[in-house]
Amino acid sequence: MKEWWVQVGLLTVPLLAVYLHIPPPKLSPALLSWRSSGGYFTYKDQNIFYRDSTGAVGSSDVVVLLHGFPTSSYDWYKIWEGLTQRFHRVIALDFVGFGFSDKPRPHRYSIFEQASIVEGLVRHLGLRHQRINLLSHDYGDTVAQELLHSARPFFALSSFLSRSLRRLLPSCSELFCFPGSGLSLGPTRSRRRQISRLCSTWGHHLLCNNKFLFSILQYINQRKKHRDRWVGALMSTSVPLHLIYGPLDPVNPHPEFLQLYKKVLPMSTVSVLDDHISHYPQLEDPTGFLNAYLNFINSF
């Protein structure tokens, strides 16, 4: 009788091959509508999806929305209409590797590249000299921090939905928390199990492939390597900052995260939502989130 591990291997290999070639799920009508209402621009041979809606008459204000990991610009759909009633232009993109944008493989994905793509979109839309507000979440927070560090002059007013700053702020735990799940990422085997589980949850946002996801996940190491650069950008900026926080967020636990945030960034204002709101407040409580954000914007 063959060793048990040989039998398991013979069974596992074909099953894994089938898994890796399973086609992505069909898009829902809502996602098809989202895609059809957007367009593409080219950044270094990569097709980048974005949406650009014209809204409030008489306003010249522009807001650019930066989504998190592992999702897409669709994360903002519940507050999109509300934003168009306040801003003249509401703009969101899918970062390269996400959503409807290209997913090149192999590719060295980086926060620096994503920030340059945002800047490229702003230029593409002819908004280079326009004051722009930033609304960011999770992965998008770090992209916004790089934009602040690089002193892009057109991002004159910035606001943050800072869900993942716990990995960046001084004195924080060195554990890597997977955005949106609240799970600590330990050894590689554990990471793979968690990512596979999340792929089944977020498949409508992102075409999942383990090797592809691990190339995207390099942003975690980049956050660690460039912590001083990106925390320093928040601490030294003269741009107004605002945090919208869900107390039930498992990634940034209450009250430790909020206490640390206020200690490191005392100049930032904060909105705390209802106790049951977690990591995706723009989806869990769109009305409360939108009100908190507009109160901040309207205070200037």
mmCIF file of C-alpha atoms in Angstrom:
data_model
loop_
_atom_site.group_PDB
_atom_site.id
_atom_site.type_symbol
_atom_site.label_atom_id
_atom_site.label_comp_id
_atom_site.label_asym_id
_atom_site.label_seq_id
_atom_site.Cartn_x
_atom_site.Cartn_y
_atom_site.Cartn_z
ATOM 1 C CA MET A 1 0.000 0.000 0.000
ATOM 2 C CA LYS A 2 1.321 3.380 -0.934
ATOM 3 C CA GLU A 3 2.185 5.861 1.779
ATOM 4 C CA TRP A 4 -0.836 7.940 2.784
ATOM 5 C CA TRP A 5 0.848 11.188 1.787
ATOM 6 C CA VAL A 6 1.365 9.883 -1.740
ATOM 7 C CA GLN A 7 -2.335 9.124 -2.041
ATOM 8 C CA VAL A 8 -3.248 12.529 -0.681
ATOM 9 C CA GLY A 9 -0.861 14.146 -3.149
ATOM 10 C CA LEU A 10 -2.310 12.256 -6.085
ATOM 11 C CA LEU A 11 -5.763 13.471 -5.096
ATOM 12 C CA THR A 12 -4.743 17.035 -4.257
ATOM 13 C CA VAL A 13 -2.884 17.872 -7.467
ATOM 14 C CA PRO A 14 -5.841 17.475 -9.859
ATOM 15 C CA LEU A 15 -8.188 19.185 -7.404
ATOM 16 C CA LEU A 16 -5.817 22.141 -7.115
ATOM 17 C CA ALA A 17 -5.517 22.322 -10.897
ATOM 18 C CA VAL A 18 -9.297 22.450 -11.203
ATOM 19 C CA TYR A 19 -9.516 25.131 -8.492
ATOM 20 C CA LEU A 20 -7.009 27.399 -10.169
ATOM 21 C CA HIS A 21 -8.901 27.217 -13.449
ATOM 22 C CA ILE A 22 -12.378 27.838 -12.106
ATOM 23 C CA PRO A 23 -13.735 30.817 -14.046
ATOM 24 C CA PRO A 24 -14.704 33.908 -12.037
ATOM 25 C CA PRO A 25 -18.352 34.259 -11.078
ATOM 26 C CA LYS A 26 -20.628 36.164 -13.411
ATOM 27 C CA LEU A 27 -21.036 39.830 -12.613
ATOM 28 C CA SER A 28 -24.239 40.877 -10.919
ATOM 29 C CA PRO A 29 -26.527 43.388 -12.675
ATOM 30 C CA ALA A 30 -25.375 46.032 -10.183
ATOM 31 C CA LEU A 31 -21.708 45.502 -11.070
ATOM 32 C CA LEU A 32 -22.471 45.439 -14.788
ATOM 33 C CA SER A 33 -24.235 48.779 -14.365
ATOM 34 C CA TRP A 34 -21.281 50.140 -12.362
ATOM 35 C CA ARG A 35 -18.857 49.156 -15.106
ATOM 36 C CA SER A 36 -21.011 50.515 -17.925
ATOM 37 C CA SER A 37 -21.247 53.907 -16.207
ATOM 38 C CA GLY A 38 -17.458 54.230 -16.031
ATOM 39 C CA GLY A 39 -14.550 54.388 -18.432
ATOM 40 C CA TYR A 40 -10.835 53.698 -18.769
ATOM 41 C CA PHE A 41 -7.619 55.637 -19.075
ATOM 42 C CA THR A 42 -4.172 54.256 -19.826
ATOM 43 C CA TYR A 43 -1.302 54.390 -17.383
ATOM 44 C CA LYS A 44 1.943 52.866 -18.718
ATOM 45 C CA ASP A 45 0.072 50.395 -20.930
ATOM 46 C CA GLN A 46 -2.327 49.444 -18.120
ATOM 47 C CA ASN A 47 -6.056 50.067 -18.510
ATOM 48 C CA ILE A 48 -7.385 51.702 -15.357
ATOM 49 C CA PHE A 49 -11.113 51.780 -14.679
ATOM 50 C CA TYR A 50 -12.686 54.890 -13.163
ATOM 51 C CA ARG A 51 -16.035 56.583 -12.638
ATOM 52 C CA ASP A 52 -16.530 60.327 -12.916
ATOM 53 C CA SER A 53 -19.926 61.826 -12.103
ATOM 54 C CA THR A 54 -20.914 65.454 -12.386
ATOM 55 C CA GLY A 55 -23.056 66.511 -9.478
ATOM 56 C CA ALA A 56 -23.891 69.668 -7.578
ATOM 57 C CA VAL A 57 -24.521 72.759 -9.660
ATOM 58 C CA GLY A 58 -22.715 75.858 -8.459
ATOM 59 C CA SER A 59 -19.986 73.934 -6.670
ATOM 60 C CA SER A 60 -16.439 73.560 -7.962
ATOM 61 C CA ASP A 61 -15.425 71.005 -5.317
ATOM 62 C CA VAL A 62 -14.001 67.648 -6.403
ATOM 63 C CA VAL A 63 -13.676 64.466 -4.345
ATOM 64 C CA VAL A 64 -11.546 61.459 -5.281
ATOM 65 C CA LEU A 65 -12.367 58.160 -3.580
ATOM 66 C CA LEU A 66 -9.628 55.597 -2.873
ATOM 67 C CA HIS A 67 -10.835 52.068 -2.109
ATOM 68 C CA GLY A 68 -9.361 49.376 0.117
ATOM 69 C CA PHE A 69 -8.069 45.820 -0.151
ATOM 70 C CA PRO A 70 -9.215 43.468 -1.595
ATOM 71 C CA THR A 71 -12.154 45.253 -3.186
ATOM 72 C CA SER A 72 -12.779 48.064 -5.678
ATOM 73 C CA SER A 73 -14.424 51.410 -6.345
ATOM 74 C CA TYR A 74 -17.782 49.665 -5.935
ATOM 75 C CA ASP A 75 -17.263 50.014 -2.168
ATOM 76 C CA TRP A 76 -18.529 53.585 -2.530
ATOM 77 C CA TYR A 77 -21.795 52.852 -4.319
ATOM 78 C CA LYS A 78 -24.051 53.444 -1.303
ATOM 79 C CA ILE A 79 -22.833 57.016 -0.780
ATOM 80 C CA TRP A 80 -22.224 57.931 -4.436
ATOM 81 C CA GLU A 81 -25.494 59.747 -4.983
ATOM 82 C CA GLY A 82 -25.169 61.595 -1.677
ATOM 83 C CA LEU A 83 -21.708 62.820 -2.653
ATOM 84 C CA THR A 84 -22.953 64.085 -6.020
ATOM 85 C CA GLN A 85 -25.413 66.317 -4.196
ATOM 86 C CA ARG A 86 -22.503 68.075 -2.484
ATOM 87 C CA PHE A 87 -19.596 67.908 -4.942
ATOM 88 C CA HIS A 88 -19.335 69.081 -8.524
ATOM 89 C CA ARG A 89 -17.245 66.031 -9.446
ATOM 90 C CA VAL A 90 -17.192 62.635 -7.724
ATOM 91 C CA ILE A 91 -14.384 60.398 -8.981
ATOM 92 C CA ALA A 92 -13.319 56.872 -8.062
ATOM 93 C CA LEU A 93 -10.900 54.424 -9.636
ATOM 94 C CA ASP A 94 -9.982 50.777 -9.362
ATOM 95 C CA PHE A 95 -6.308 50.539 -8.511
ATOM 96 C CA VAL A 96 -4.231 48.439 -10.884
ATOM 97 C CA GLY A 97 -4.730 44.824 -9.842
ATOM 98 C CA PHE A 98 -8.257 45.463 -8.532
ATOM 99 C CA GLY A 99 -11.820 45.550 -9.798
ATOM 100 C CA PHE A 100 -12.160 46.258 -13.514
ATOM 101 C CA SER A 101 -8.607 47.575 -13.943
ATOM 102 C CA ASP A 102 -5.860 45.453 -15.496
ATOM 103 C CA LYS A 103 -4.210 42.795 -13.337
ATOM 104 C CA PRO A 104 -0.774 42.297 -14.889
ATOM 105 C CA ARG A 105 1.192 39.191 -13.931
ATOM 106 C CA PRO A 106 4.005 39.092 -13.072
ATOM 107 C CA HIS A 107 4.075 42.641 -11.752
ATOM 108 C CA ARG A 108 5.710 44.512 -8.871
ATOM 109 C CA TYR A 109 2.661 46.116 -7.282
ATOM 110 C CA SER A 110 3.441 49.053 -5.029
ATOM 111 C CA ILE A 111 1.810 51.901 -3.145
ATOM 112 C CA PHE A 112 4.087 54.299 -5.049
ATOM 113 C CA GLU A 113 2.700 53.097 -8.365
ATOM 114 C CA GLN A 114 -0.900 53.410 -7.148
ATOM 115 C CA ALA A 115 -0.256 57.011 -6.035
ATOM 116 C CA SER A 116 1.188 57.807 -9.461
ATOM 117 C CA ILE A 117 -1.899 56.286 -11.076
ATOM 118 C CA VAL A 118 -4.139 58.592 -9.014
ATOM 119 C CA GLU A 119 -2.045 61.538 -10.123
ATOM 120 C CA GLY A 120 -2.267 60.305 -13.715
ATOM 121 C CA LEU A 121 -6.051 60.134 -13.503
ATOM 122 C CA VAL A 122 -6.227 63.680 -12.160
ATOM 123 C CA ARG A 123 -4.142 64.875 -15.105
ATOM 124 C CA HIS A 124 -6.192 62.816 -17.555
ATOM 125 C CA LEU A 125 -9.359 64.530 -16.312
ATOM 126 C CA GLY A 126 -7.816 67.990 -16.603
ATOM 127 C CA LEU A 127 -7.960 68.642 -12.855
ATOM 128 C CA ARG A 128 -4.267 69.294 -12.291
ATOM 129 C CA HIS A 129 -4.892 72.792 -10.883
ATOM 130 C CA GLN A 130 -8.158 72.005 -9.129
ATOM 131 C CA ARG A 131 -8.415 71.674 -5.356
ATOM 132 C CA ILE A 132 -9.218 68.040 -4.609
ATOM 133 C CA ASN A 133 -10.602 66.292 -1.539
ATOM 134 C CA LEU A 134 -9.494 62.744 -0.792
ATOM 135 C CA LEU A 135 -11.742 60.155 0.826
ATOM 136 C CA SER A 136 -9.861 56.935 1.468
ATOM 137 C CA HIS A 137 -10.360 53.543 3.072
ATOM 138 C CA ASP A 138 -7.963 50.809 4.148
ATOM 139 C CA TYR A 139 -5.337 50.209 1.394
ATOM 140 C CA GLY A 140 -6.369 53.569 -0.058
ATOM 141 C CA ASP A 141 -5.239 55.284 3.156
ATOM 142 C CA THR A 142 -1.629 54.415 2.426
ATOM 143 C CA VAL A 143 -1.957 55.633 -1.157
ATOM 144 C CA ALA A 144 -3.332 58.916 0.197
ATOM 145 C CA GLN A 145 -0.428 59.150 2.652
ATOM 146 C CA GLU A 146 2.046 58.790 -0.206
ATOM 147 C CA LEU A 147 0.240 61.565 -2.070
ATOM 148 C CA LEU A 148 0.568 63.743 1.025
ATOM 149 C CA HIS A 149 4.238 62.890 1.461
ATOM 150 C CA SER A 150 5.024 63.738 -2.140
ATOM 151 C CA ALA A 151 3.274 67.090 -1.649
ATOM 152 C CA ARG A 152 1.107 66.816 -4.741
ATOM 153 C CA PRO A 153 -0.152 70.411 -4.682
ATOM 154 C CA PHE A 154 -3.554 69.650 -6.145
ATOM 155 C CA PHE A 155 -4.554 67.584 -3.097
ATOM 156 C CA ALA A 156 -5.209 70.703 -1.075
ATOM 157 C CA LEU A 157 -7.850 69.299 1.245
ATOM 158 C CA SER A 158 -7.764 65.718 2.396
ATOM 159 C CA SER A 159 -10.015 63.617 4.565
ATOM 160 C CA PHE A 160 -9.386 60.064 5.665
ATOM 161 C CA LEU A 161 -11.453 57.073 6.502
ATOM 162 C CA SER A 162 -8.378 55.636 8.209
ATOM 163 C CA ARG A 163 -9.162 52.016 8.850
ATOM 164 C CA SER A 164 -5.688 50.514 8.607
ATOM 165 C CA LEU A 165 -3.409 53.032 10.263
ATOM 166 C CA ARG A 166 -2.862 50.642 13.159
ATOM 167 C CA ARG A 167 -0.113 48.944 11.178
ATOM 168 C CA LEU A 168 1.620 52.258 10.600
ATOM 169 C CA LEU A 169 1.348 54.259 13.789
ATOM 170 C CA PRO A 170 4.247 54.100 16.283
ATOM 171 C CA SER A 171 4.052 51.606 19.173
ATOM 172 C CA CYS A 172 1.519 49.437 17.347
ATOM 173 C CA SER A 173 1.490 45.675 17.247
ATOM 174 C CA GLU A 174 3.680 44.150 14.561
ATOM 175 C CA LEU A 175 0.948 41.646 13.689
ATOM 176 C CA PHE A 176 -0.278 41.995 10.145
ATOM 177 C CA CYS A 177 -4.065 42.213 10.147
ATOM 178 C CA PHE A 178 -5.868 41.332 6.959
ATOM 179 C CA PRO A 179 -8.047 44.312 5.990
ATOM 180 C CA GLY A 180 -11.725 43.557 6.223
ATOM 181 C CA SER A 181 -11.398 40.304 8.137
ATOM 182 C CA GLY A 182 -9.854 41.167 11.496
ATOM 183 C CA LEU A 183 -7.672 38.072 11.240
ATOM 184 C CA SER A 184 -3.990 38.094 12.101
ATOM 185 C CA LEU A 185 -1.828 36.802 9.287
ATOM 186 C CA GLY A 186 0.747 34.398 10.599
ATOM 187 C CA PRO A 187 2.716 31.823 8.604
ATOM 188 C CA THR A 188 2.267 31.462 4.864
ATOM 189 C CA ARG A 189 0.016 28.399 5.172
ATOM 190 C CA SER A 190 -2.359 30.318 7.418
ATOM 191 C CA ARG A 191 -2.341 33.275 5.020
ATOM 192 C CA ARG A 192 -3.326 31.028 2.139
ATOM 193 C CA ARG A 193 -6.269 29.572 4.014
ATOM 194 C CA GLN A 194 -7.537 33.016 4.978
ATOM 195 C CA ILE A 195 -7.074 34.459 1.488
ATOM 196 C CA SER A 196 -8.864 31.516 -0.112
ATOM 197 C CA ARG A 197 -11.765 32.037 2.283
ATOM 198 C CA LEU A 198 -11.881 35.762 1.483
ATOM 199 C CA CYS A 199 -11.759 35.057 -2.246
ATOM 200 C CA SER A 200 -15.050 33.231 -2.016
ATOM 201 C CA THR A 201 -16.504 36.239 -0.169
ATOM 202 C CA TRP A 202 -15.102 38.988 -2.385
ATOM 203 C CA GLY A 203 -15.112 37.151 -5.717
ATOM 204 C CA HIS A 204 -17.599 39.623 -7.174
ATOM 205 C CA HIS A 205 -15.050 42.395 -6.599
ATOM 206 C CA LEU A 206 -11.779 40.732 -7.485
ATOM 207 C CA LEU A 207 -10.680 37.841 -9.676
ATOM 208 C CA CYS A 208 -8.882 35.727 -7.094
ATOM 209 C CA ASN A 209 -5.669 33.838 -7.691
ATOM 210 C CA ASN A 210 -3.245 32.972 -4.899
ATOM 211 C CA LYS A 211 -0.034 33.997 -6.673
ATOM 212 C CA PHE A 212 -1.683 37.180 -7.896
ATOM 213 C CA LEU A 213 -2.976 38.050 -4.429
ATOM 214 C CA PHE A 214 0.404 37.482 -2.823
ATOM 215 C CA SER A 215 1.990 39.904 -5.272
ATOM 216 C CA ILE A 216 -0.616 42.488 -4.294
ATOM 217 C CA LEU A 217 -0.055 41.718 -0.593
ATOM 218 C CA GLN A 218 3.460 43.127 -0.812
ATOM 219 C CA TYR A 219 1.910 46.397 0.303
ATOM 220 C CA ILE A 220 2.001 45.020 3.856
ATOM 221 C CA ASN A 221 5.788 44.787 3.732
ATOM 222 C CA GLN A 222 5.906 48.214 2.086
ATOM 223 C CA ARG A 223 3.945 49.703 4.984
ATOM 224 C CA LYS A 224 6.439 48.248 7.415
ATOM 225 C CA LYS A 225 9.460 49.409 5.415
ATOM 226 C CA HIS A 226 8.168 52.937 4.802
ATOM 227 C CA ARG A 227 6.389 53.489 8.126
ATOM 228 C CA ASP A 228 8.344 56.630 8.988
ATOM 229 C CA ARG A 229 7.671 58.124 5.558
ATOM 230 C CA TRP A 230 3.924 57.589 5.666
ATOM 231 C CA VAL A 231 3.271 58.284 9.346
ATOM 232 C CA GLY A 232 5.463 61.355 8.994
ATOM 233 C CA ALA A 233 3.278 62.553 6.135
ATOM 234 C CA LEU A 234 0.257 62.548 8.436
ATOM 235 C CA MET A 235 2.085 64.116 11.357
ATOM 236 C CA SER A 236 3.635 66.964 9.362
ATOM 237 C CA THR A 237 0.890 67.867 6.902
ATOM 238 C CA SER A 238 -1.021 71.136 7.138
ATOM 239 C CA VAL A 239 -3.909 69.516 5.267
ATOM 240 C CA PRO A 240 -6.979 68.959 7.498
ATOM 241 C CA LEU A 241 -7.465 65.302 8.448
ATOM 242 C CA HIS A 242 -10.562 63.514 9.651
ATOM 243 C CA LEU A 243 -11.142 59.967 10.882
ATOM 244 C CA ILE A 244 -14.518 58.228 10.601
ATOM 245 C CA TYR A 245 -14.410 55.262 12.943
ATOM 246 C CA GLY A 246 -16.572 52.199 13.558
ATOM 247 C CA PRO A 247 -16.052 51.005 17.183
ATOM 248 C CA LEU A 248 -16.684 47.361 16.277
ATOM 249 C CA ASP A 249 -13.828 47.325 13.755
ATOM 250 C CA PRO A 250 -11.839 44.126 14.457
ATOM 251 C CA VAL A 251 -8.833 45.421 12.518
ATOM 252 C CA ASN A 252 -8.479 48.565 14.636
ATOM 253 C CA PRO A 253 -9.928 47.589 18.038
ATOM 254 C CA HIS A 254 -11.760 50.041 20.235
ATOM 255 C CA PRO A 255 -10.694 51.885 22.328
ATOM 256 C CA GLU A 256 -6.964 51.182 21.874
ATOM 257 C CA PHE A 257 -6.813 52.299 18.255
ATOM 258 C CA LEU A 258 -8.740 55.509 18.839
ATOM 259 C CA GLN A 259 -6.552 56.429 21.808
ATOM 260 C CA LEU A 260 -3.406 55.841 19.781
ATOM 261 C CA TYR A 261 -4.733 57.754 16.790
ATOM 262 C CA LYS A 262 -5.568 60.806 18.906
ATOM 263 C CA LYS A 263 -2.177 60.658 20.609
ATOM 264 C CA VAL A 264 -0.200 60.500 17.359
ATOM 265 C CA LEU A 265 -2.441 62.836 15.340
ATOM 266 C CA PRO A 266 -3.964 65.283 17.836
ATOM 267 C CA MET A 267 -4.678 67.807 15.074
ATOM 268 C CA SER A 268 -7.077 65.394 13.326
ATOM 269 C CA THR A 269 -10.789 65.536 13.996
ATOM 270 C CA VAL A 270 -12.717 62.301 14.598
ATOM 271 C CA SER A 271 -16.245 61.010 14.089
ATOM 272 C CA VAL A 272 -17.231 57.852 15.993
ATOM 273 C CA LEU A 273 -20.224 56.005 14.552
ATOM 274 C CA ASP A 274 -22.696 53.741 16.379
ATOM 275 C CA ASP A 275 -21.325 50.870 18.450
ATOM 276 C CA HIS A 276 -22.338 48.175 15.938
ATOM 277 C CA ILE A 277 -20.426 49.707 12.994
ATOM 278 C CA SER A 278 -17.322 47.815 11.941
ATOM 279 C CA HIS A 279 -14.661 47.950 9.206
ATOM 280 C CA TYR A 280 -16.818 49.088 6.264
ATOM 281 C CA PRO A 281 -18.866 52.008 7.654
ATOM 282 C CA GLN A 282 -19.605 53.416 4.195
ATOM 283 C CA LEU A 283 -21.488 50.178 3.508
ATOM 284 C CA GLU A 284 -22.741 49.360 7.012
ATOM 285 C CA ASP A 285 -24.031 52.846 7.850
ATOM 286 C CA PRO A 286 -23.988 54.946 4.671
ATOM 287 C CA THR A 287 -26.191 57.682 6.119
ATOM 288 C CA GLY A 288 -24.149 58.075 9.302
ATOM 289 C CA PHE A 289 -20.926 57.912 7.376
ATOM 290 C CA LEU A 290 -22.027 60.445 4.766
ATOM 291 C CA ASN A 291 -23.288 62.865 7.418
ATOM 292 C CA ALA A 292 -19.997 62.645 9.307
ATOM 293 C CA TYR A 293 -18.011 63.270 6.161
ATOM 294 C CA LEU A 294 -20.123 66.190 4.925
ATOM 295 C CA ASN A 295 -20.067 67.831 8.367
ATOM 296 C CA PHE A 296 -16.291 67.777 8.161
ATOM 297 C CA ILE A 297 -16.201 69.136 4.595
ATOM 298 C CA ASN A 298 -18.767 71.833 5.326
ATOM 299 C CA SER A 299 -16.771 73.078 8.314
ATOM 300 C CA PHE A 300 -14.351 74.904 5.972
#
